[in-house]
């Protein structure tokens, strides 16, 4: 309401100021014009009187009868209600219609007289010391043979003129005032006519901005403002429809989100929770909406993931353990809104199954070790005592398979041990010595195949921090494989120092591996050629043990190989 009246006030006040200034201007201009016109008319009248007097008074001069002249002037002056003064060329007053000329002072230096003496008509408006009032004087020179002998001066009392002009000004003022009043009334009506629909539109717009999209404006008129109102109504209807659409889309999206079993958490860049779904109860039973995530999920790892997504702005998934539960968390970054979306997949059951499986494998391996060792012992004894070639052959087969089983059990136990401990015990290691020791272990097999074994280690790599026992296992498996799958040529172990990491390359010139196997090579029990692997006593577990050890050291492993040319395992380990 306040705003409406201010709009009306603004229109009316600008109208009033404009009209008032216009009226003042008209008043001033008309007063000035009337005054000027009146003065010009009166001056012209006095000039005409002067001209008609000129003939009459010439006779008095030829007789030098100034007394009769004075009388004549007084008569005429009384008749036409105009002061007439006759002044000689020297300024002496010869006759005057109002006063006794003998008592009057010399008029030589009156401005209108000075002008007339120079031969022109003179005019002046000034205060008369003789009559003590403001007068309008008009003079005209009279000459004989080009010599000025007297000046006729007619004058009017300005008081009368002023009174007349004041009367006129007053009338103009009253008329102006009336026009002003009329204009104000008209402008009030006009302002109301303009402001009312605008005020209606303003209040409607306010209602719309407050969320009431049913608001419409109806004006009982047929002009541009009505078009504006109609456009406003159309626009509001459009907004209403859009709003409805967005609302229903939001509702269905909310339904979808809440029907998802997976927990969903959306946070802004400052960590404030924007959205959750029902599934979040699986993560926490505390209310998260409107709070910061760290008030509820106090976990160092989770905060690390949030920092990572904030910095890298790239989607990723990570396993996360939280209060006896395991989640696979997918972190997504919404660029448009600078928000982070986290979906929690509960993998607790899967993890538990994995643990059961691992335990089972570990238990079975433990249980099998003793009977297998016993079988191996008895087979060896029986083999020594057996003289029959056929039976000896069978014992050899039993021994070979028992050895393979023992190897599998041994590798399985190593793997389950790696998974169980889950961490490494780092110490300073001399890598050259460690590899050299392995050369001695495999010396016999290397010589049997007439292979060359080279070790190449950077001089500046004095020490490396790692788990000695595990790294030994890693080298054993890699060198064992290299010997197993290389019939001629050489095996190279190269270790390079690269700023804060080391690069280990185990290269051979053996049978190589087809590129199609690279992806699955590090899986448990994966072998490229089953019969070959079985023949040479492979378990299919060696490389998965290697990969485990590399990962425990926060490193990575890659393979490069060409069938028939050789294989290269490249391992990068951080040296910190
Ligand atoms: P295995 O005990 O059978 O060697 P691994 O896990 O150590 O099991 O290796 C998996 C498979 O990878 C092997 O069966 C073999 O086919 C292939 N492989 C591993 N190392 C080499 C190598 N140096 N040269 C060629 N093939 C290799």
Coordinates of C-alpha atoms and ligand atoms in Angstrom, one line a residue, residues 404 411 477-486 506-514 517 520-530 532-534 536-546 559 561 566-569, ligand 1:
X404 CA 52.4 -79.9 -7.1
X411 CA 51.3 -70.6 -2.3
X477 CA 58.4 -65.8 -8.0
X478 CA 59.5 -63.5 -10.9
X479 CA 63.0 -65.2 -11.3
X480 CA 61.4 -68.6 -10.9
X481 CA 58.9 -67.8 -13.7
X482 CA 61.7 -66.3 -15.9
X483 CA 63.7 -69.5 -15.6
X484 CA 60.7 -71.8 -16.0
X485 CA 59.6 -70.1 -19.3
X486 CA 63.0 -69.4 -20.8
X506 CA 62.7 -58.5 -14.6
X507 CA 63.3 -59.3 -18.3
X508 CA 63.8 -62.7 -20.0
X509 CA 64.2 -64.0 -23.5
X510 CA 61.7 -66.8 -23.1
X511 CA 58.5 -68.0 -24.7
X512 CA 56.6 -64.7 -24.1
X513 CA 52.9 -64.1 -23.4
X514 CA 50.2 -63.2 -25.9
X517 CA 46.4 -62.7 -21.5
X520 CA 44.0 -61.8 -16.4
X521 CA 47.6 -62.7 -15.8
X522 CA 47.6 -61.6 -12.1
X523 CA 44.4 -63.5 -11.2
X524 CA 44.6 -66.5 -8.9
X525 CA 45.1 -69.8 -10.7
X526 CA 45.3 -68.1 -14.1
X527 CA 47.7 -69.9 -16.4
X528 CA 48.4 -69.3 -20.1
X529 CA 49.1 -72.8 -21.1
X530 CA 47.6 -75.3 -18.6
X532 CA 52.7 -76.7 -19.9
X533 CA 52.2 -75.1 -16.5
X534 CA 51.3 -78.5 -15.0
X536 CA 56.7 -77.7 -15.1
X537 CA 55.0 -77.6 -11.8
X538 CA 53.3 -74.2 -12.0
X539 CA 50.5 -73.3 -9.6
X540 CA 49.0 -70.3 -11.3
X541 CA 49.4 -68.4 -8.0
X542 CA 52.9 -67.0 -8.3
X543 CA 52.0 -63.7 -10.1
X544 CA 49.0 -63.0 -7.9
X545 CA 51.4 -63.2 -4.9
X546 CA 53.7 -60.8 -6.7
X559 CA 53.8 -56.6 -18.1
X561 CA 55.7 -59.3 -23.8
X566 CA 60.5 -62.7 -24.1
X567 CA 58.7 -61.1 -21.2
X568 CA 59.3 -58.0 -19.1
X569 CA 57.7 -57.3 -15.7
Ligands
LIG1 P1 52.6 -70.4 -12.6 O1 52.9 -71.0 -11.3 O2 51.8 -71.2 -13.5 O3 53.9 -69.9 -13.3 P2 52.1 -67.7 -12.3 O4 51.0 -67.0 -11.6 O5 53.4 -67.4 -11.7 O6 51.7 -69.2 -12.3 O7 52.0 -67.3 -13.8 C1 50.8 -67.3 -14.4 C2 51.1 -67.6 -15.9 O8 51.8 -66.5 -16.5 C3 51.9 -68.8 -16.1 O9 51.1 -70.0 -16.2 C4 52.6 -68.5 -17.4 O10 51.8 -69.0 -18.5 C5 52.7 -67.0 -17.5 N1 54.0 -66.5 -17.2 C6 54.4 -66.0 -16.0 N2 55.7 -65.6 -16.0 C7 56.1 -65.8 -17.3 C8 57.3 -65.5 -18.1 N3 58.4 -65.0 -17.5 N4 57.3 -65.9 -19.4 C9 56.2 -66.4 -20.0 N5 55.1 -66.7 -19.3 C10 55.0 -66.3 -18.0

